[in-house]
């Protein structure tokens, strides 16, 4: 897994340089998502800053490190097709993991029962927090990670502080960003 060393402030500065109004718009959308307890999947706000993460990750998927297409001069078609902006902690719901199918296929392996919990509400509070974003390939995002976020602790979809959240949830998938 790729490691992206950047502070929150440096990340926000890059986003502001790329899209000056993005952070202000994201705050408005975040308030609406918290009130609604749901994030509109078709929002598209994430795509506006996708290039920031692609550059930080040197055109590699944050999970598998596959080298992804680089746009030709001025073109962004390859980026929009090959890359997704993944919400590290899923925005709308967290599916239980491992799934029943995985348990059947891997019969005999001992999974900690607590990891199997999902979170119906997801992390709507983090849906517009750039420290929760990664550029990933379609295979990793839609085929593997999807809306899964395995943890060994107790899910808490209300906390915003990532250090406190990590201490409470004890994620089994580590964020490469930060």
mmCIF file of N, CA, C and O in Angstrom, residues 4-16 22-23 26-27 30 52-53 56 125-133 159-163 177-178:
data_model
loop_
_atom_site.group_PDB
_atom_site.id
_atom_site.type_symbol
_atom_site.label_atom_id
_atom_site.label_comp_id
_atom_site.label_asym_id
_atom_site.label_seq_id
_atom_site.Cartn_x
_atom_site.Cartn_y
_atom_site.Cartn_z
ATOM 1 N N UNK A 4 1.413 8.105 1.779
ATOM 2 C CA UNK A 4 1.360 9.489 1.318
ATOM 3 C C UNK A 4 1.618 10.392 2.514
ATOM 4 O O UNK A 4 0.744 10.577 3.356
ATOM 5 N N UNK A 5 2.825 10.922 2.601
ATOM 6 C CA UNK A 5 3.190 11.764 3.741
ATOM 7 C C UNK A 5 2.827 13.216 3.443
ATOM 8 O O UNK A 5 3.466 13.872 2.622
ATOM 9 N N UNK A 6 1.779 13.674 4.117
ATOM 10 C CA UNK A 6 1.344 15.062 3.969
ATOM 11 C C UNK A 6 0.526 15.439 5.201
ATOM 12 O O UNK A 6 -0.240 14.623 5.709
ATOM 13 N N UNK A 7 0.701 16.650 5.655
ATOM 14 C CA UNK A 7 -0.085 17.119 6.794
ATOM 15 C C UNK A 7 -1.461 17.560 6.307
ATOM 16 O O UNK A 7 -1.651 17.841 5.120
ATOM 17 N N UNK A 8 -2.394 17.644 7.233
ATOM 18 C CA UNK A 8 -3.739 18.120 6.903
ATOM 19 C C UNK A 8 -3.671 19.522 6.292
ATOM 20 O O UNK A 8 -4.307 19.801 5.281
ATOM 21 N N UNK A 9 -2.882 20.405 6.904
ATOM 22 C CA UNK A 9 -2.777 21.780 6.416
ATOM 23 C C UNK A 9 -2.204 21.838 4.996
ATOM 24 O O UNK A 9 -2.675 22.603 4.157
ATOM 25 N N UNK A 10 -1.180 21.024 4.736
ATOM 26 C CA UNK A 10 -0.583 20.999 3.400
ATOM 27 C C UNK A 10 -1.577 20.458 2.368
ATOM 28 O O UNK A 10 -1.651 20.958 1.245
ATOM 29 N N UNK A 11 -2.360 19.451 2.754
ATOM 30 C CA UNK A 11 -3.374 18.902 1.859
ATOM 31 C C UNK A 11 -4.432 19.961 1.540
ATOM 32 O O UNK A 11 -4.793 20.168 0.385
ATOM 33 N N UNK A 12 -4.914 20.644 2.565
ATOM 34 C CA UNK A 12 -5.922 21.689 2.356
ATOM 35 C C UNK A 12 -5.376 22.822 1.491
ATOM 36 O O UNK A 12 -6.099 23.376 0.660
ATOM 37 N N UNK A 13 -4.112 23.157 1.653
ATOM 38 C CA UNK A 13 -3.492 24.194 0.829
ATOM 39 C C UNK A 13 -3.446 23.772 -0.643
ATOM 40 O O UNK A 13 -3.736 24.575 -1.538
ATOM 41 N N UNK A 14 -3.125 22.518 -0.897
ATOM 42 C CA UNK A 14 -3.113 22.020 -2.287
ATOM 43 C C UNK A 14 -4.508 22.058 -2.907
ATOM 44 O O UNK A 14 -4.675 22.392 -4.073
ATOM 45 N N UNK A 15 -5.495 21.681 -2.098
ATOM 46 C CA UNK A 15 -6.874 21.700 -2.590
ATOM 47 C C UNK A 15 -7.302 23.122 -2.912
ATOM 48 O O UNK A 15 -7.896 23.383 -3.964
ATOM 49 N N UNK A 16 -6.986 24.051 -2.040
ATOM 50 C CA UNK A 16 -7.339 25.455 -2.254
ATOM 51 C C UNK A 16 -6.648 26.008 -3.497
ATOM 52 O O UNK A 16 -7.251 26.770 -4.252
ATOM 53 N N UNK A 22 -13.578 25.071 -3.156
ATOM 54 C CA UNK A 22 -13.982 23.704 -2.843
ATOM 55 C C UNK A 22 -14.244 23.489 -1.360
ATOM 56 O O UNK A 22 -15.254 22.902 -0.987
ATOM 57 N N UNK A 23 -13.357 23.944 -0.495
ATOM 58 C CA UNK A 23 -13.504 23.703 0.941
ATOM 59 C C UNK A 23 -14.775 24.354 1.494
ATOM 60 O O UNK A 23 -15.494 23.747 2.288
ATOM 61 N N UNK A 26 -17.668 22.329 0.302
ATOM 62 C CA UNK A 26 -17.681 21.036 0.999
ATOM 63 C C UNK A 26 -18.277 21.175 2.397
ATOM 64 O O UNK A 26 -19.016 20.303 2.846
ATOM 65 N N UNK A 27 -17.977 22.274 3.083
ATOM 66 C CA UNK A 27 -18.545 22.490 4.424
ATOM 67 C C UNK A 27 -20.069 22.570 4.365
ATOM 68 O O UNK A 27 -20.766 22.009 5.211
ATOM 69 N N UNK A 30 -21.387 19.120 3.709
ATOM 70 C CA UNK A 30 -21.215 18.290 4.904
ATOM 71 C C UNK A 30 -22.333 18.549 5.910
ATOM 72 O O UNK A 30 -22.879 17.612 6.489
ATOM 73 N N UNK A 52 -5.645 16.360 -7.249
ATOM 74 C CA UNK A 52 -4.752 16.601 -6.109
ATOM 75 C C UNK A 52 -4.249 15.265 -5.565
ATOM 76 O O UNK A 52 -3.049 15.093 -5.317
ATOM 77 N N UNK A 53 -5.148 14.314 -5.398
ATOM 78 C CA UNK A 53 -4.776 13.018 -4.843
ATOM 79 C C UNK A 53 -3.983 12.191 -5.845
ATOM 80 O O UNK A 53 -3.046 11.492 -5.468
ATOM 81 N N UNK A 56 -0.482 13.498 -5.658
ATOM 82 C CA UNK A 56 0.141 13.087 -4.389
ATOM 83 C C UNK A 56 0.556 11.624 -4.422
ATOM 84 O O UNK A 56 1.569 11.238 -3.837
ATOM 85 N N UNK A 125 -20.353 12.266 8.346
ATOM 86 C CA UNK A 125 -19.612 13.420 8.866
ATOM 87 C C UNK A 125 -18.239 13.562 8.202
ATOM 88 O O UNK A 125 -17.651 14.636 8.222
ATOM 89 N N UNK A 126 -17.713 12.491 7.642
ATOM 90 C CA UNK A 126 -16.401 12.528 6.998
ATOM 91 C C UNK A 126 -16.494 12.530 5.472
ATOM 92 O O UNK A 126 -15.478 12.482 4.789
ATOM 93 N N UNK A 127 -17.701 12.597 4.946
ATOM 94 C CA UNK A 127 -17.905 12.496 3.493
ATOM 95 C C UNK A 127 -17.233 13.613 2.706
ATOM 96 O O UNK A 127 -16.892 13.430 1.542
ATOM 97 N N UNK A 128 -17.037 14.756 3.330
ATOM 98 C CA UNK A 128 -16.427 15.893 2.635
ATOM 99 C C UNK A 128 -15.113 16.312 3.295
ATOM 100 O O UNK A 128 -14.641 17.416 3.100
ATOM 101 N N UNK A 129 -14.536 15.422 4.082
ATOM 102 C CA UNK A 129 -13.245 15.670 4.729
ATOM 103 C C UNK A 129 -12.157 15.094 3.835
ATOM 104 O O UNK A 129 -12.054 13.873 3.670
ATOM 105 N N UNK A 130 -11.315 15.942 3.248
ATOM 106 C CA UNK A 130 -10.296 15.458 2.317
ATOM 107 C C UNK A 130 -9.321 14.448 2.916
ATOM 108 O O UNK A 130 -8.729 13.669 2.179
ATOM 109 N N UNK A 131 -9.162 14.434 4.231
ATOM 110 C CA UNK A 131 -8.267 13.430 4.820
ATOM 111 C C UNK A 131 -8.892 12.039 4.791
ATOM 112 O O UNK A 131 -8.243 11.064 5.149
ATOM 113 N N UNK A 132 -10.139 11.951 4.330
ATOM 114 C CA UNK A 132 -10.829 10.668 4.197
ATOM 115 C C UNK A 132 -10.870 10.203 2.738
ATOM 116 O O UNK A 132 -11.528 9.237 2.415
ATOM 117 N N UNK A 133 -10.163 10.894 1.842
ATOM 118 C CA UNK A 133 -10.199 10.582 0.411
ATOM 119 C C UNK A 133 -8.899 9.935 -0.041
ATOM 120 O O UNK A 133 -7.824 10.250 0.454
ATOM 121 N N UNK A 159 -17.652 10.683 15.592
ATOM 122 C CA UNK A 159 -16.364 11.340 15.855
ATOM 123 C C UNK A 159 -15.778 11.923 14.575
ATOM 124 O O UNK A 159 -15.901 11.336 13.501
ATOM 125 N N UNK A 160 -15.099 13.051 14.692
ATOM 126 C CA UNK A 160 -14.426 13.667 13.553
ATOM 127 C C UNK A 160 -12.905 13.557 13.646
ATOM 128 O O UNK A 160 -12.228 13.536 12.636
ATOM 129 N N UNK A 161 -12.370 13.523 14.840
ATOM 130 C CA UNK A 161 -10.938 13.466 15.053
ATOM 131 C C UNK A 161 -10.428 12.072 14.699
ATOM 132 O O UNK A 161 -10.777 11.088 15.338
ATOM 133 N N UNK A 162 -9.584 12.005 13.663
ATOM 134 C CA UNK A 162 -9.152 10.708 13.156
ATOM 135 C C UNK A 162 -8.325 9.923 14.162
ATOM 136 O O UNK A 162 -8.447 8.699 14.253
ATOM 137 N N UNK A 163 -7.494 10.591 14.957
ATOM 138 C CA UNK A 163 -6.683 9.882 15.949
ATOM 139 C C UNK A 163 -7.578 9.226 17.003
ATOM 140 O O UNK A 163 -7.378 8.059 17.367
ATOM 141 N N UNK A 177 -2.844 7.901 3.948
ATOM 142 C CA UNK A 177 -2.746 9.361 3.885
ATOM 143 C C UNK A 177 -2.461 9.963 5.252
ATOM 144 O O UNK A 177 -3.185 9.729 6.205
ATOM 145 N N UNK A 178 -1.406 10.752 5.343
ATOM 146 C CA UNK A 178 -1.127 11.467 6.585
ATOM 147 C C UNK A 178 0.270 11.209 7.083
ATOM 148 O O UNK A 178 1.040 10.487 6.527
#
